[in-house]
Amino acid sequence: MLTTASETDALARFGRALADPIRCRVLLVLRKAPAYPADLAEQLEISRTRLSNHLACLRDCGIVVAVPEGRRTRYELADARLGHALDDLLGAVLAVEADRTCVEAEEKGCC
């Protein structure tokens, strides 16, 4: 059973992962299907070194796992529920974005 501290820690890890646009893009790709780093780097149009740093962060957060396949390594979400959570979160964010009520949002960058 999770304690409040561990629940908070899990959400904070997820938040750190989503705090970077490149990691968000990686997660959006991986929610559809597992992928190899070379393919991800090409698809996201970033260097393999830069991608490697982001994948390491996502692994350390426990959000993705590396699956060895011979000489290659495939990356995938650590749990299928993360893909569903990303879908739900994306839907909620887009709904809020469409109905923005904070008149100072752009000025203050608050929401």
PDB file of C-alpha atoms in Angstrom:
ATOM      1  CA  MET A   1       0.000   0.000   0.000  1.00  0.00           C
ATOM      2  CA  LEU A   2       1.302   3.435  -0.926  1.00  0.00           C
ATOM      3  CA  THR A   3       1.745   6.037   1.766  1.00  0.00           C
ATOM      4  CA  THR A   4       1.032   9.709   1.219  1.00  0.00           C
ATOM      5  CA  ALA A   5       4.780  10.379   0.987  1.00  0.00           C
ATOM      6  CA  SER A   6       5.278   7.718  -1.670  1.00  0.00           C
ATOM      7  CA  GLU A   7       2.205   8.909  -3.582  1.00  0.00           C
ATOM      8  CA  THR A   8       3.581  12.441  -3.501  1.00  0.00           C
ATOM      9  CA  ASP A   9       6.975  11.192  -4.644  1.00  0.00           C
ATOM     10  CA  ALA A  10       5.421   9.247  -7.531  1.00  0.00           C
ATOM     11  CA  LEU A  11       3.498  12.308  -8.715  1.00  0.00           C
ATOM     12  CA  ALA A  12       6.589  14.497  -8.372  1.00  0.00           C
ATOM     13  CA  ARG A  13       8.604  12.053 -10.518  1.00  0.00           C
ATOM     14  CA  PHE A  14       5.866  12.105 -13.136  1.00  0.00           C
ATOM     15  CA  GLY A  15       5.809  15.904 -12.977  1.00  0.00           C
ATOM     16  CA  ARG A  16       9.589  16.106 -13.479  1.00  0.00           C
ATOM     17  CA  ALA A  17       9.275  13.871 -16.503  1.00  0.00           C
ATOM     18  CA  LEU A  18       6.563  16.078 -17.993  1.00  0.00           C
ATOM     19  CA  ALA A  19       8.400  19.311 -17.158  1.00  0.00           C
ATOM     20  CA  ASP A  20      10.542  19.085 -20.288  1.00  0.00           C
ATOM     21  CA  PRO A  21       9.049  19.373 -23.799  1.00  0.00           C
ATOM     22  CA  ILE A  22      11.421  16.774 -25.259  1.00  0.00           C
ATOM     23  CA  ARG A  23      10.551  14.225 -22.569  1.00  0.00           C
ATOM     24  CA  CYS A  24       6.875  14.945 -23.219  1.00  0.00           C
ATOM     25  CA  ARG A  25       7.414  14.246 -26.908  1.00  0.00           C
ATOM     26  CA  VAL A  26       9.262  10.999 -26.090  1.00  0.00           C
ATOM     27  CA  LEU A  27       6.395   9.873 -23.856  1.00  0.00           C
ATOM     28  CA  LEU A  28       3.801  10.747 -26.487  1.00  0.00           C
ATOM     29  CA  VAL A  29       5.661   8.578 -29.009  1.00  0.00           C
ATOM     30  CA  LEU A  30       6.145   5.706 -26.561  1.00  0.00           C
ATOM     31  CA  ARG A  31       2.485   5.743 -25.534  1.00  0.00           C
ATOM     32  CA  LYS A  32       1.704   4.547 -29.071  1.00  0.00           C
ATOM     33  CA  ALA A  33       4.416   1.861 -29.322  1.00  0.00           C
ATOM     34  CA  PRO A  34       7.872   0.877 -28.054  1.00  0.00           C
ATOM     35  CA  ALA A  35      10.798   2.355 -29.988  1.00  0.00           C
ATOM     36  CA  TYR A  36      14.555   2.195 -30.436  1.00  0.00           C
ATOM     37  CA  PRO A  37      16.712   5.225 -29.555  1.00  0.00           C
ATOM     38  CA  ALA A  38      17.941   5.761 -33.112  1.00  0.00           C
ATOM     39  CA  ASP A  39      14.370   5.811 -34.407  1.00  0.00           C
ATOM     40  CA  LEU A  40      13.239   8.112 -31.604  1.00  0.00           C
ATOM     41  CA  ALA A  41      16.102  10.545 -32.226  1.00  0.00           C
ATOM     42  CA  GLU A  42      15.277  10.662 -35.922  1.00  0.00           C
ATOM     43  CA  GLN A  43      11.547  11.045 -35.348  1.00  0.00           C
ATOM     44  CA  LEU A  44      12.040  13.808 -32.762  1.00  0.00           C
ATOM     45  CA  GLU A  45      14.834  15.421 -34.791  1.00  0.00           C
ATOM     46  CA  ILE A  46      17.276  15.565 -31.884  1.00  0.00           C
ATOM     47  CA  SER A  47      20.767  14.135 -31.395  1.00  0.00           C
ATOM     48  CA  ARG A  48      21.166  10.662 -29.951  1.00  0.00           C
ATOM     49  CA  THR A  49      23.220  12.111 -27.105  1.00  0.00           C
ATOM     50  CA  ARG A  50      20.471  14.530 -26.147  1.00  0.00           C
ATOM     51  CA  LEU A  51      17.869  11.772 -26.407  1.00  0.00           C
ATOM     52  CA  SER A  52      20.022   9.484 -24.279  1.00  0.00           C
ATOM     53  CA  ASN A  53      20.035  12.048 -21.463  1.00  0.00           C
ATOM     54  CA  HIS A  54      16.253  12.337 -21.591  1.00  0.00           C
ATOM     55  CA  LEU A  55      15.761   8.565 -21.689  1.00  0.00           C
ATOM     56  CA  ALA A  56      18.032   8.248 -18.648  1.00  0.00           C
ATOM     57  CA  CYS A  57      15.860  10.757 -16.792  1.00  0.00           C
ATOM     58  CA  LEU A  58      12.687   8.877 -17.750  1.00  0.00           C
ATOM     59  CA  ARG A  59      14.270   5.575 -16.653  1.00  0.00           C
ATOM     60  CA  ASP A  60      15.390   7.099 -13.344  1.00  0.00           C
ATOM     61  CA  CYS A  61      11.844   8.369 -12.783  1.00  0.00           C
ATOM     62  CA  GLY A  62      10.559   4.826 -13.373  1.00  0.00           C
ATOM     63  CA  ILE A  63       8.391   5.882 -16.306  1.00  0.00           C
ATOM     64  CA  VAL A  64      10.156   4.023 -19.103  1.00  0.00           C
ATOM     65  CA  VAL A  65      12.127   0.796 -19.168  1.00  0.00           C
ATOM     66  CA  ALA A  66      14.940  -0.343 -21.424  1.00  0.00           C
ATOM     67  CA  VAL A  67      14.414  -3.796 -22.905  1.00  0.00           C
ATOM     68  CA  PRO A  68      17.601  -5.394 -24.306  1.00  0.00           C
ATOM     69  CA  GLU A  69      17.167  -7.101 -27.673  1.00  0.00           C
ATOM     70  CA  GLY A  70      20.477  -8.560 -28.732  1.00  0.00           C
ATOM     71  CA  ARG A  71      22.735  -5.607 -29.507  1.00  0.00           C
ATOM     72  CA  ARG A  72      19.865  -3.132 -29.461  1.00  0.00           C
ATOM     73  CA  THR A  73      17.742  -1.704 -26.681  1.00  0.00           C
ATOM     74  CA  ARG A  74      14.063  -0.953 -27.054  1.00  0.00           C
ATOM     75  CA  TYR A  75      12.326   1.600 -24.858  1.00  0.00           C
ATOM     76  CA  GLU A  76       8.747   1.379 -23.696  1.00  0.00           C
ATOM     77  CA  LEU A  77       6.508   2.732 -20.979  1.00  0.00           C
ATOM     78  CA  ALA A  78       7.086   0.945 -17.690  1.00  0.00           C
ATOM     79  CA  ASP A  79       3.372   0.261 -17.318  1.00  0.00           C
ATOM     80  CA  ALA A  80       0.550   0.353 -19.878  1.00  0.00           C
ATOM     81  CA  ARG A  81      -1.488   2.442 -17.428  1.00  0.00           C
ATOM     82  CA  LEU A  82       0.971   5.294 -18.001  1.00  0.00           C
ATOM     83  CA  GLY A  83      -0.155   5.446 -21.627  1.00  0.00           C
ATOM     84  CA  HIS A  84      -3.779   5.686 -20.501  1.00  0.00           C
ATOM     85  CA  ALA A  85      -2.840   8.336 -17.945  1.00  0.00           C
ATOM     86  CA  LEU A  86      -1.068  10.355 -20.640  1.00  0.00           C
ATOM     87  CA  ASP A  87      -4.135  10.111 -22.875  1.00  0.00           C
ATOM     88  CA  ASP A  88      -6.391  11.248 -20.020  1.00  0.00           C
ATOM     89  CA  LEU A  89      -4.025  14.038 -18.998  1.00  0.00           C
ATOM     90  CA  LEU A  90      -3.687  15.259 -22.568  1.00  0.00           C
ATOM     91  CA  GLY A  91      -7.463  15.317 -22.968  1.00  0.00           C
ATOM     92  CA  ALA A  92      -7.880  17.271 -19.736  1.00  0.00           C
ATOM     93  CA  VAL A  93      -5.142  19.767 -20.614  1.00  0.00           C
ATOM     94  CA  LEU A  94      -6.656  20.399 -24.031  1.00  0.00           C
ATOM     95  CA  ALA A  95     -10.109  20.870 -22.496  1.00  0.00           C
ATOM     96  CA  VAL A  96      -8.763  23.397 -19.996  1.00  0.00           C
ATOM     97  CA  GLU A  97      -6.797  25.171 -22.733  1.00  0.00           C
ATOM     98  CA  ALA A  98      -9.933  25.572 -24.820  1.00  0.00           C
ATOM     99  CA  ASP A  99     -11.852  27.062 -21.890  1.00  0.00           C
ATOM    100  CA  ARG A 100      -9.174  29.222 -20.330  1.00  0.00           C
ATOM    101  CA  THR A 101     -10.676  31.614 -17.806  1.00  0.00           C
ATOM    102  CA  CYS A 102      -7.613  33.300 -16.305  1.00  0.00           C
ATOM    103  CA  VAL A 103      -7.384  36.697 -17.995  1.00  0.00           C
ATOM    104  CA  GLU A 104      -3.789  37.190 -16.832  1.00  0.00           C
ATOM    105  CA  ALA A 105      -2.547  33.754 -17.914  1.00  0.00           C
ATOM    106  CA  GLU A 106      -0.375  34.882 -20.793  1.00  0.00           C
ATOM    107  CA  GLU A 107       0.909  37.907 -18.918  1.00  0.00           C
ATOM    108  CA  LYS A 108       1.779  36.016 -15.737  1.00  0.00           C
ATOM    109  CA  GLY A 109       2.389  32.587 -17.273  1.00  0.00           C
ATOM    110  CA  CYS A 110       0.347  31.060 -14.477  1.00  0.00           C
ATOM    111  CA  CYS A 111      -1.904  28.638 -16.343  1.00  0.00           C
TER     112      CYS A 111
END
